[in-house]
PDB file of C-alpha atoms and ligand atoms in Angstrom:
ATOM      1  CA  UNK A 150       0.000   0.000   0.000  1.00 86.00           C
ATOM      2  CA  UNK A 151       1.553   3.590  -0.954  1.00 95.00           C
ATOM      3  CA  UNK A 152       1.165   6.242   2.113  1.00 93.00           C
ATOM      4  CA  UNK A 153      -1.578   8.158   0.428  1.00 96.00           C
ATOM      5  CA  UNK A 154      -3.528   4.927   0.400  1.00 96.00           C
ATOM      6  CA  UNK A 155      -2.322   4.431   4.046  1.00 97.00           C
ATOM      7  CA  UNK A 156      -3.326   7.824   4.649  1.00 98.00           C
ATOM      8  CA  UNK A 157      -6.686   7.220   3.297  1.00 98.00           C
ATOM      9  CA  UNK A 158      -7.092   4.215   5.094  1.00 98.00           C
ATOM     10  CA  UNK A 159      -6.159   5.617   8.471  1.00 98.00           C
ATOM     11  CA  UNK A 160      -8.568   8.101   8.032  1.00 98.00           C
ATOM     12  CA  UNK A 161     -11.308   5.541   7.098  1.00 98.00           C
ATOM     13  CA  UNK A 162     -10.587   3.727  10.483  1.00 98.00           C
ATOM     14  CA  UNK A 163     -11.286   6.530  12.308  1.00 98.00           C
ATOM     15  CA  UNK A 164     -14.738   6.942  11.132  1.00 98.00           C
ATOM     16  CA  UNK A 165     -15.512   3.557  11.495  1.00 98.00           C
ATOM     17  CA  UNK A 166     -14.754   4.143  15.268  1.00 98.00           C
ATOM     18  CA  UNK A 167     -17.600   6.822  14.926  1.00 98.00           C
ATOM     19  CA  UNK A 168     -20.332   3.994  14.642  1.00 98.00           C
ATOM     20  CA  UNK A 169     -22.733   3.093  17.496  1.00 98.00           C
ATOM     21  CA  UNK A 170     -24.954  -0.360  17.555  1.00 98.00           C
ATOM     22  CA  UNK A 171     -28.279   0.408  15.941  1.00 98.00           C
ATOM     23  CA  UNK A 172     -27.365   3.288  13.455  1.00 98.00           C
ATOM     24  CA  UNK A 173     -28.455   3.940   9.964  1.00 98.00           C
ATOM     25  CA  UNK A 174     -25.145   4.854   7.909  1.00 98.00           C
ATOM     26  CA  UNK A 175     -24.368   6.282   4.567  1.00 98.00           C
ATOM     27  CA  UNK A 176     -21.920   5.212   2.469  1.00 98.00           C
ATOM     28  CA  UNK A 177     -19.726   7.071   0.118  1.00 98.00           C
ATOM     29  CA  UNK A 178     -17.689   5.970  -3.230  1.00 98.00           C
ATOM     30  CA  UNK A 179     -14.294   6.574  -3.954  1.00 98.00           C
ATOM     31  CA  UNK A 180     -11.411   4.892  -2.815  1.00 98.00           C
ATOM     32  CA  UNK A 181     -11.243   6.142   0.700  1.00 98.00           C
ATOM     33  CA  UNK A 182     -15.048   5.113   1.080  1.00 98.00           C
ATOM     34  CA  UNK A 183     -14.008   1.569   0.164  1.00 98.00           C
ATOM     35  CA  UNK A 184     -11.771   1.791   3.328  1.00 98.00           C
ATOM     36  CA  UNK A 185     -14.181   2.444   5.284  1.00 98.00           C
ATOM     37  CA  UNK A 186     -16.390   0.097   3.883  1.00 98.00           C
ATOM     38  CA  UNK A 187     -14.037  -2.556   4.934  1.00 98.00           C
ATOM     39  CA  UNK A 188     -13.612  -1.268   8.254  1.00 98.00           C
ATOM     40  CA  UNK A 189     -17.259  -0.800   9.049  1.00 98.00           C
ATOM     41  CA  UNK A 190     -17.590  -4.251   8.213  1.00 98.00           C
ATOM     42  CA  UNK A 191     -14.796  -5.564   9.917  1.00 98.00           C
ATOM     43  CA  UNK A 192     -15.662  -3.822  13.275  1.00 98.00           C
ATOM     44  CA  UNK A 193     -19.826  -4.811  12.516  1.00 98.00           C
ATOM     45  CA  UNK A 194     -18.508  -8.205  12.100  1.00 98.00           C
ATOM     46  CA  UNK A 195     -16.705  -7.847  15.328  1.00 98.00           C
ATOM     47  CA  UNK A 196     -18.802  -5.839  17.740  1.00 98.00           C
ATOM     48  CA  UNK A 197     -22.193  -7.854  16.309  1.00 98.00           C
ATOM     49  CA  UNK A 198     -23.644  -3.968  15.312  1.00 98.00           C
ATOM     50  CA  UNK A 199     -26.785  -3.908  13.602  1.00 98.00           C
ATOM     51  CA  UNK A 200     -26.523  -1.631  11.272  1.00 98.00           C
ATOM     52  CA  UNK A 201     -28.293  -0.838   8.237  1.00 98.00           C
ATOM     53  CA  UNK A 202     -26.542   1.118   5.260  1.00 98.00           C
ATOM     54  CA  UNK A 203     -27.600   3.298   2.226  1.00 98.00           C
ATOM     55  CA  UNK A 204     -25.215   3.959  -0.223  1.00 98.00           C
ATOM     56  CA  UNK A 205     -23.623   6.464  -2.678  1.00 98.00           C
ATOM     57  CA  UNK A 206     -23.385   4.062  -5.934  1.00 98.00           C
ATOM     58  CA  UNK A 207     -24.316   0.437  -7.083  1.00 98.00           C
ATOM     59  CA  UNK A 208     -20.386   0.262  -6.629  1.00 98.00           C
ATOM     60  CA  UNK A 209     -20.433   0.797  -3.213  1.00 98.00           C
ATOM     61  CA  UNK A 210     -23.446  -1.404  -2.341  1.00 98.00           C
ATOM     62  CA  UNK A 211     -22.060  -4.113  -4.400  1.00 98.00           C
ATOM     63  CA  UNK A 212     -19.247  -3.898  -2.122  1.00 98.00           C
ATOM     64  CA  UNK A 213     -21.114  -3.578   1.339  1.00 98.00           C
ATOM     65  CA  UNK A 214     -23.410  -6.143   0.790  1.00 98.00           C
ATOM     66  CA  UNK A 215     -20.348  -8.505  -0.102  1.00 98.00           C
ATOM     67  CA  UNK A 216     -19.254  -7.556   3.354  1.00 98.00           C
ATOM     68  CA  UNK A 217     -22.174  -8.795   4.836  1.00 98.00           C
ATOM     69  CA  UNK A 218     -23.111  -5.313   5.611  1.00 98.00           C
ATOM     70  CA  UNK A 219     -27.388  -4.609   5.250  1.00 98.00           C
ATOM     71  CA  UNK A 220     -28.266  -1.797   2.721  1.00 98.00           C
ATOM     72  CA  UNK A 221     -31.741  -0.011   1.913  1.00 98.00           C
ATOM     73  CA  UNK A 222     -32.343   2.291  -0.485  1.00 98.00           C
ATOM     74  CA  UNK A 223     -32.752   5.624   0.565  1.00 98.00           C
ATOM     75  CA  UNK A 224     -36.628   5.641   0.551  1.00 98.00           C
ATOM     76  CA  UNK A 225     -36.568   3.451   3.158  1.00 97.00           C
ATOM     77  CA  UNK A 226     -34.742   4.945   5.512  1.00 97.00           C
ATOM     78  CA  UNK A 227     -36.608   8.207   7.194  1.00 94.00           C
ATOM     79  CA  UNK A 228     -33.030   9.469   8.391  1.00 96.00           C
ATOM     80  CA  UNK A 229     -29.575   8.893   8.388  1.00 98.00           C
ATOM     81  CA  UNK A 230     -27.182   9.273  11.620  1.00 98.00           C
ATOM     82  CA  UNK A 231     -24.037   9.641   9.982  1.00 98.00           C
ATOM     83  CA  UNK A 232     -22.305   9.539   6.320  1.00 98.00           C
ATOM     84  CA  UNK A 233     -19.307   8.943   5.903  1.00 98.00           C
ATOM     85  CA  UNK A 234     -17.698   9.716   2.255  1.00 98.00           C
ATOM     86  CA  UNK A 235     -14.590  10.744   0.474  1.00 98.00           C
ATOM     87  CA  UNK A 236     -13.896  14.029  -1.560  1.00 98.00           C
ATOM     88  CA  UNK A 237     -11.304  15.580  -3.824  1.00 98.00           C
ATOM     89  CA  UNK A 238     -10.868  18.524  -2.027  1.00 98.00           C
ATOM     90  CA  UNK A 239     -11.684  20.483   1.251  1.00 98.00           C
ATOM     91  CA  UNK A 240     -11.293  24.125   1.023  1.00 98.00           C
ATOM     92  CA  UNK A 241     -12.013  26.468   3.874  1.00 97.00           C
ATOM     93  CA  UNK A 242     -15.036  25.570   5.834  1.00 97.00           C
ATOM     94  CA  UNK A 243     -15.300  22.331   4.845  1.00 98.00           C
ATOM     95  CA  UNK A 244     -16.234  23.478   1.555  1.00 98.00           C
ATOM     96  CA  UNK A 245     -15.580  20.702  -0.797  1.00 98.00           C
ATOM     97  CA  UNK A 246     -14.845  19.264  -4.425  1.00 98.00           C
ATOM     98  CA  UNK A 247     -16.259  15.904  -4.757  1.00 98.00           C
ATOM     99  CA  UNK A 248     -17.586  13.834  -7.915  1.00 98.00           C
ATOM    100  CA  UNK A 249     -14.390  12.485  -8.788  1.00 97.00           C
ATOM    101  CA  UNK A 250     -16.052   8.967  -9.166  1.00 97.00           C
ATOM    102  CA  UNK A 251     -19.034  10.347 -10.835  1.00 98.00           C
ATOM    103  CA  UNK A 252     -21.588   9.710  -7.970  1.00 98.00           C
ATOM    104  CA  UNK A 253     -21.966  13.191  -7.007  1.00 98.00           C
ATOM    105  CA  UNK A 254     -25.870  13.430  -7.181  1.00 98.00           C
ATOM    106  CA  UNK A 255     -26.500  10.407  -4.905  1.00 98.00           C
ATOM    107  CA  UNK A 256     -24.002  11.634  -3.144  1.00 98.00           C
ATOM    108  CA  UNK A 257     -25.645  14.641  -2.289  1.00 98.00           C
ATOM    109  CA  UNK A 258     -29.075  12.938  -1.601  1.00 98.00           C
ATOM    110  CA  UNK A 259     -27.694  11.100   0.671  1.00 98.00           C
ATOM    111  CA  UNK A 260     -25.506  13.914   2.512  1.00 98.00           C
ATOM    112  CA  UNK A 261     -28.803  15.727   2.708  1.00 98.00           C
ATOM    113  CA  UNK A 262     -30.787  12.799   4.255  1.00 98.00           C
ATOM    114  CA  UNK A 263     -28.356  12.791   6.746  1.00 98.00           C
ATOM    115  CA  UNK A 264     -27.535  14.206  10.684  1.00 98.00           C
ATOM    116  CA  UNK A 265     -24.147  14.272  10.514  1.00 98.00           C
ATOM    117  CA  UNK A 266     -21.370  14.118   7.439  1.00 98.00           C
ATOM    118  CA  UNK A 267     -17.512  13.143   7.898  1.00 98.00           C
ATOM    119  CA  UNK A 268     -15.537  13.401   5.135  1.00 98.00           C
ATOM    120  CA  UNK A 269     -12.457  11.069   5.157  1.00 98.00           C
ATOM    121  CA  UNK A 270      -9.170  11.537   3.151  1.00 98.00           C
ATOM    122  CA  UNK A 271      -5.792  11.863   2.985  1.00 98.00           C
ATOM    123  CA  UNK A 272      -3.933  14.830   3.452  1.00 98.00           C
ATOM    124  CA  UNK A 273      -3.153  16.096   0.221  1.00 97.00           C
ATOM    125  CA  UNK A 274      -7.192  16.834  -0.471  1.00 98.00           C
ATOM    126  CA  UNK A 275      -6.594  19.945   1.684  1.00 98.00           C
ATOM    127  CA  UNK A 276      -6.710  22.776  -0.437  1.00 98.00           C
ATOM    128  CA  UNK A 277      -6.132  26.693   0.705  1.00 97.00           C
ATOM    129  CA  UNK A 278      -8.507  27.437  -2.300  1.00 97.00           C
ATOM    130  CA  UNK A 279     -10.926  25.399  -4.603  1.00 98.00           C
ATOM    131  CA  UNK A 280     -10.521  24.851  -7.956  1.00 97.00           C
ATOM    132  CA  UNK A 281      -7.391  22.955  -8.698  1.00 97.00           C
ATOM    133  CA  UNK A 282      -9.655  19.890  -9.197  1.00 97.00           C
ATOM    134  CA  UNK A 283     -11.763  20.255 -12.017  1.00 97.00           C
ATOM    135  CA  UNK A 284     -15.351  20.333 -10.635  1.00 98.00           C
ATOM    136  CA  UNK A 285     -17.704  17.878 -11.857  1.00 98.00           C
ATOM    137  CA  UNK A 286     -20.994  18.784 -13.210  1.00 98.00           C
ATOM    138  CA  UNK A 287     -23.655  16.227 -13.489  1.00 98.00           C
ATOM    139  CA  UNK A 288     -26.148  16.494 -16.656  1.00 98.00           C
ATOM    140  CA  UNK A 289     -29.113  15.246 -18.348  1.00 98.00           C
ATOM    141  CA  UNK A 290     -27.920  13.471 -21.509  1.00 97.00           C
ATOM    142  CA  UNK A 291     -30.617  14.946 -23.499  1.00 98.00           C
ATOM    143  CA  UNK A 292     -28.833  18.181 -25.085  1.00 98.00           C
ATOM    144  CA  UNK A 293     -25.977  17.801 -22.960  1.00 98.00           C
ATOM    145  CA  UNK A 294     -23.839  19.513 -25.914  1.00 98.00           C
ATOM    146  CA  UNK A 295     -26.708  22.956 -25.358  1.00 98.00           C
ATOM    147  CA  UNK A 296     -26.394  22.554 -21.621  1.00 98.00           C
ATOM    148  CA  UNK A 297     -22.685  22.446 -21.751  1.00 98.00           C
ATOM    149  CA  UNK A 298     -22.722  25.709 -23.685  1.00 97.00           C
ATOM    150  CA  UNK A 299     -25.171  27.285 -20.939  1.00 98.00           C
ATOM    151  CA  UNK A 300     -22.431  25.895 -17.999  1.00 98.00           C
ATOM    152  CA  UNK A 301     -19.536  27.538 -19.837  1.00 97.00           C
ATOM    153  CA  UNK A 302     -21.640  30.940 -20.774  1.00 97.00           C
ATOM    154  CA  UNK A 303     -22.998  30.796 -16.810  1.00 97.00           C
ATOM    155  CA  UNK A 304     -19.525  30.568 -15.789  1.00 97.00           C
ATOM    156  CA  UNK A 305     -18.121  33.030 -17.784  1.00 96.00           C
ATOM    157  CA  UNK A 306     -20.395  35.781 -16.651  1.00 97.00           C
ATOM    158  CA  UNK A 307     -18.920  34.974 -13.554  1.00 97.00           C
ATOM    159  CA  UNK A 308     -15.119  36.000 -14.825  1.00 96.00           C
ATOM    160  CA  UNK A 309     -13.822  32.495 -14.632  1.00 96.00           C
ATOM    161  CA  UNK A 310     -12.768  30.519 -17.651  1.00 90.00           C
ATOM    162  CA  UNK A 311     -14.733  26.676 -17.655  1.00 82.00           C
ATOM    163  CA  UNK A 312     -14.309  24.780 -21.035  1.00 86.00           C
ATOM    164  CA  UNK A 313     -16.784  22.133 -19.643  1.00 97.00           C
ATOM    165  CA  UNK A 314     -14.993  18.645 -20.940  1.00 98.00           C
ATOM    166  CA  UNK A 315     -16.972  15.396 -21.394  1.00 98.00           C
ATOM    167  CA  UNK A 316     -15.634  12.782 -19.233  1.00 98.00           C
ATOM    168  CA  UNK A 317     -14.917   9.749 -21.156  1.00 98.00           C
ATOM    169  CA  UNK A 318     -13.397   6.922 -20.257  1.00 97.00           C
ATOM    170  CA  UNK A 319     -12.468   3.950 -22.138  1.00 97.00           C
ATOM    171  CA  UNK A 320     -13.643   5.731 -25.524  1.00 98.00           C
ATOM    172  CA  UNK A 321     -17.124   6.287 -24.503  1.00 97.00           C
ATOM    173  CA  UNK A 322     -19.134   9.286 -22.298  1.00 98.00           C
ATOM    174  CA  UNK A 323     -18.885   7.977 -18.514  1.00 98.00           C
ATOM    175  CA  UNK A 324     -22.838   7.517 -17.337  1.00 97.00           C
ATOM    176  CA  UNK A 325     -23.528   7.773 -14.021  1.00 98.00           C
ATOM    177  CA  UNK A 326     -26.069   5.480 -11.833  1.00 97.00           C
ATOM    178  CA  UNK A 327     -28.605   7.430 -13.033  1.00 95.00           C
ATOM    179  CA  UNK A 328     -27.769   7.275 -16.378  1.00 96.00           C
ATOM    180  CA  UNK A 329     -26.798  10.894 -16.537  1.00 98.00           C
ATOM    181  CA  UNK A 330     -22.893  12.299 -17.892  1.00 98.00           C
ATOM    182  CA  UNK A 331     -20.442  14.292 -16.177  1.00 98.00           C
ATOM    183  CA  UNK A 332     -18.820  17.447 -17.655  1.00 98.00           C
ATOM    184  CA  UNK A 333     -15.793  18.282 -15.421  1.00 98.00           C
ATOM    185  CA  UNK A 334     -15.280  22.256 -15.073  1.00 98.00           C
ATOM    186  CA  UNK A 335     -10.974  23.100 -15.347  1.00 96.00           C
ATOM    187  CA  UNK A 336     -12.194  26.365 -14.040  1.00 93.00           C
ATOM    188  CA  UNK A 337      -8.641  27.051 -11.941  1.00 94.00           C
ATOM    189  CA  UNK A 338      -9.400  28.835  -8.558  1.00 96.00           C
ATOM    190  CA  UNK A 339     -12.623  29.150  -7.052  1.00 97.00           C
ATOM    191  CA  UNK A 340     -12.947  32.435  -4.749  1.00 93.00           C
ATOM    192  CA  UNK A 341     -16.492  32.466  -4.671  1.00 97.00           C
ATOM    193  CA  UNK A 342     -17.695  28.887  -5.078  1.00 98.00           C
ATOM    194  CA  UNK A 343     -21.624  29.943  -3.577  1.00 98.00           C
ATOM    195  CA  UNK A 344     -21.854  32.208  -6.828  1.00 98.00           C
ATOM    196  CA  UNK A 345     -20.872  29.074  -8.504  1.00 98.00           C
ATOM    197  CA  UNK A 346     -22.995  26.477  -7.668  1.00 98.00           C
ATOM    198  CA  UNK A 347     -25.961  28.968  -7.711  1.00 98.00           C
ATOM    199  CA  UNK A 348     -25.474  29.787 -11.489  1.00 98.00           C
ATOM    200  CA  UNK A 349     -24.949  25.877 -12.309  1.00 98.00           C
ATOM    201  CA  UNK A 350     -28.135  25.531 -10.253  1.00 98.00           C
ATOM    202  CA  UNK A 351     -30.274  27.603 -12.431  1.00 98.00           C
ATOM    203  CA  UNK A 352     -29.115  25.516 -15.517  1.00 98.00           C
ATOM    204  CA  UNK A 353     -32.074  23.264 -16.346  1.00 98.00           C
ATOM    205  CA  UNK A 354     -30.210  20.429 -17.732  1.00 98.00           C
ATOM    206  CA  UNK A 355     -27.923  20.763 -14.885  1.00 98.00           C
ATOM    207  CA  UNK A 356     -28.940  17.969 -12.581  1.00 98.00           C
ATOM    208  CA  UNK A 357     -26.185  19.024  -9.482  1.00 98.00           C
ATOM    209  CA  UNK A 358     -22.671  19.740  -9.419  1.00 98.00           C
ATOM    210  CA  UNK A 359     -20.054  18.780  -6.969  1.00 98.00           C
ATOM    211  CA  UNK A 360     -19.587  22.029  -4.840  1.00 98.00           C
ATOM    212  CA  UNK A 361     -20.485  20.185  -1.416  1.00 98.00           C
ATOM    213  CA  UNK A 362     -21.192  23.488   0.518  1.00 98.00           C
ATOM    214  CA  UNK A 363     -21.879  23.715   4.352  1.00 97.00           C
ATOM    215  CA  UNK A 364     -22.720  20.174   4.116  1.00 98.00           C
ATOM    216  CA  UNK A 365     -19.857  18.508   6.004  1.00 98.00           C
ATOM    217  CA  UNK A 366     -19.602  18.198   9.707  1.00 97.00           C
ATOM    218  CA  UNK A 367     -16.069  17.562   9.999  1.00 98.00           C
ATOM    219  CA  UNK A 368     -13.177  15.672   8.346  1.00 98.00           C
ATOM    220  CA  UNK A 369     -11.091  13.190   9.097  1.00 98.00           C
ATOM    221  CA  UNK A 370      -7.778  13.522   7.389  1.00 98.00           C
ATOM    222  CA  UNK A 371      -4.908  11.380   7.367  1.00 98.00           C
ATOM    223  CA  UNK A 372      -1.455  12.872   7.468  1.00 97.00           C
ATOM    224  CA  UNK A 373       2.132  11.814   8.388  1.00 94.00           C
ATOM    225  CA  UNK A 374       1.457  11.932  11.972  1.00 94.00           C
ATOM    226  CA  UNK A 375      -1.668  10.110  11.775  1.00 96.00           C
ATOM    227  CA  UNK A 376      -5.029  11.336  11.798  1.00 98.00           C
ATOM    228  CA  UNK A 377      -5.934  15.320  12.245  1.00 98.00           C
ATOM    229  CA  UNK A 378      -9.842  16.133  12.968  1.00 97.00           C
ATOM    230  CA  UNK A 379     -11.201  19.071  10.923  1.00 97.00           C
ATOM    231  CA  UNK A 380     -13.859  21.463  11.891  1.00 94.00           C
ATOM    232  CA  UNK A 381     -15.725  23.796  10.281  1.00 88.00           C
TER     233      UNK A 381
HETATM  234  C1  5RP B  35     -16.974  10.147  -5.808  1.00 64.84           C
HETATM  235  C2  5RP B  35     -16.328  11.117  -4.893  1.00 64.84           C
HETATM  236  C3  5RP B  35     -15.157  10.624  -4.115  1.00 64.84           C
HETATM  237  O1  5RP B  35     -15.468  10.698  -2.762  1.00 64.84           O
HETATM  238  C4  5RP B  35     -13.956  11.457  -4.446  1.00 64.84           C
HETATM  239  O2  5RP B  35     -13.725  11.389  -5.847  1.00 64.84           O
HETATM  240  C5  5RP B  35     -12.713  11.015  -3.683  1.00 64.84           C
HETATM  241  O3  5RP B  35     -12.283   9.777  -4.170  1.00 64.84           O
HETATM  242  P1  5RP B  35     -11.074   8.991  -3.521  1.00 64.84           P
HETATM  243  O4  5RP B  35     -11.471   8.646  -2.135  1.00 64.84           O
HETATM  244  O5  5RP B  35     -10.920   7.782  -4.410  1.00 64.84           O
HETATM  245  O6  5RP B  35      -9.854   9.879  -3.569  1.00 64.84           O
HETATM  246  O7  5RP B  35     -16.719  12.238  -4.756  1.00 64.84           O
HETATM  247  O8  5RP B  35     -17.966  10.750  -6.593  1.00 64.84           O
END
């Protein structure tokens, strides 16, 4: 294992320590998520927890139920006590970058079903400013080439430069669970991500985008020295 993925890890371990018998638990995707996936499970396995899961992506379920772990979809569950997910970058406030695996709307459903939200990574996903990452942009496939144009015009107006890219991977458009595509934003820097999201919001083939804003509790973020706790 490199020491990002050991950072990662370490971080995942933590959360898992954040889990109480009887809870209802959201699960995130990404590689850090798997880690805490596997830790959940271990310590469920351990500590006989009932738990019951709802999670981020088929992906991620596939995985959890694997691990013996229960999972419901989200209409089934009236609340959620704690999610725990991964992200590509935290800015100030626990602002944050996510939809690097292209589950960035469940994502959000389920961050918004839920009481409390850790993010989990590694240390490098701390950013002074957003933006390095390109942010994803989830969109209805139906005139995605006209909505892309409205995303780049939208963010424009706003003085940053977008050229909204089509992710594609192995040759064809990547389709998320529900069947929509990603455009990823290489905007650079981010100094006002709220004006952001609100002019992606008003995009009607814009189904969400991957500015995760006042949403996140805390983080849990591995380092060198082990594991640092993050507040807003
Ligand atoms: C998926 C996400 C992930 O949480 C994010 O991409 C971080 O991934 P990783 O833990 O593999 O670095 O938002 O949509």
């Amino acid at each position: 294992m490199n020491p990002i993925d050991r950072q990662k890890q370490a971080s995942a371990a933590a959360a898992a320590l954040e889990i109480e018998d009887g809870m209802t638990v959201g699960l995130g995707t990404g590689s850090t998520a798997a880690h805490f996936v596997t830790a959940l499970a271990q310590r469920a396995a351990a500590e006989k927890l009932r738990l019951r899961c709802v999670s981020t992506s088929r992906v991620t379920a596939d995985q959890a139920v694997g691990l013996g772990l229960t999972v419901l979809p989200l209409d089934d569950v009236e609340t959620i006590d704690i999610t725990v997910d991964g992200a590509d970058e935290i800015g100030p406030g626990l602002s944050l970058i996510k939809g690097g695996g292209a589950a960035l709307l469940r994502e959000k459903l389920v961050w918004e079903s839920s009481r409390r939200c850790i993010v989990i990574a590694d240390a490098a996903k701390v950013v002074a400013t957003l933006g390095a990452f390109p942010l994803p942009v989830e969109v209805v496939a139906f005139g995605h080439t006209a909505t892309a144009r409205r995303i780049d015009a939208a963010i424009r107006a706003l003085g940053l430069s977008a050229e909204p890219r089509l992710r594609i991977r192995d040759g064809v458009p990547v389709q998320t669970d529900s069947g929509q595509l990603i455009y990823d934003l290489a905007c650079g820097a981010l100094p006002d991500p709220v004006a952001v999201a609100t002019a992606l919001k008003r995009i009607t083939g814009v189904m969400d985008h991957g500015l995760f804003l006042g949403l996140a509790s805390e983080a849990l973020v591995g380092g060198v020295n082990g594991v640092s706790r993050l507040g807003r």
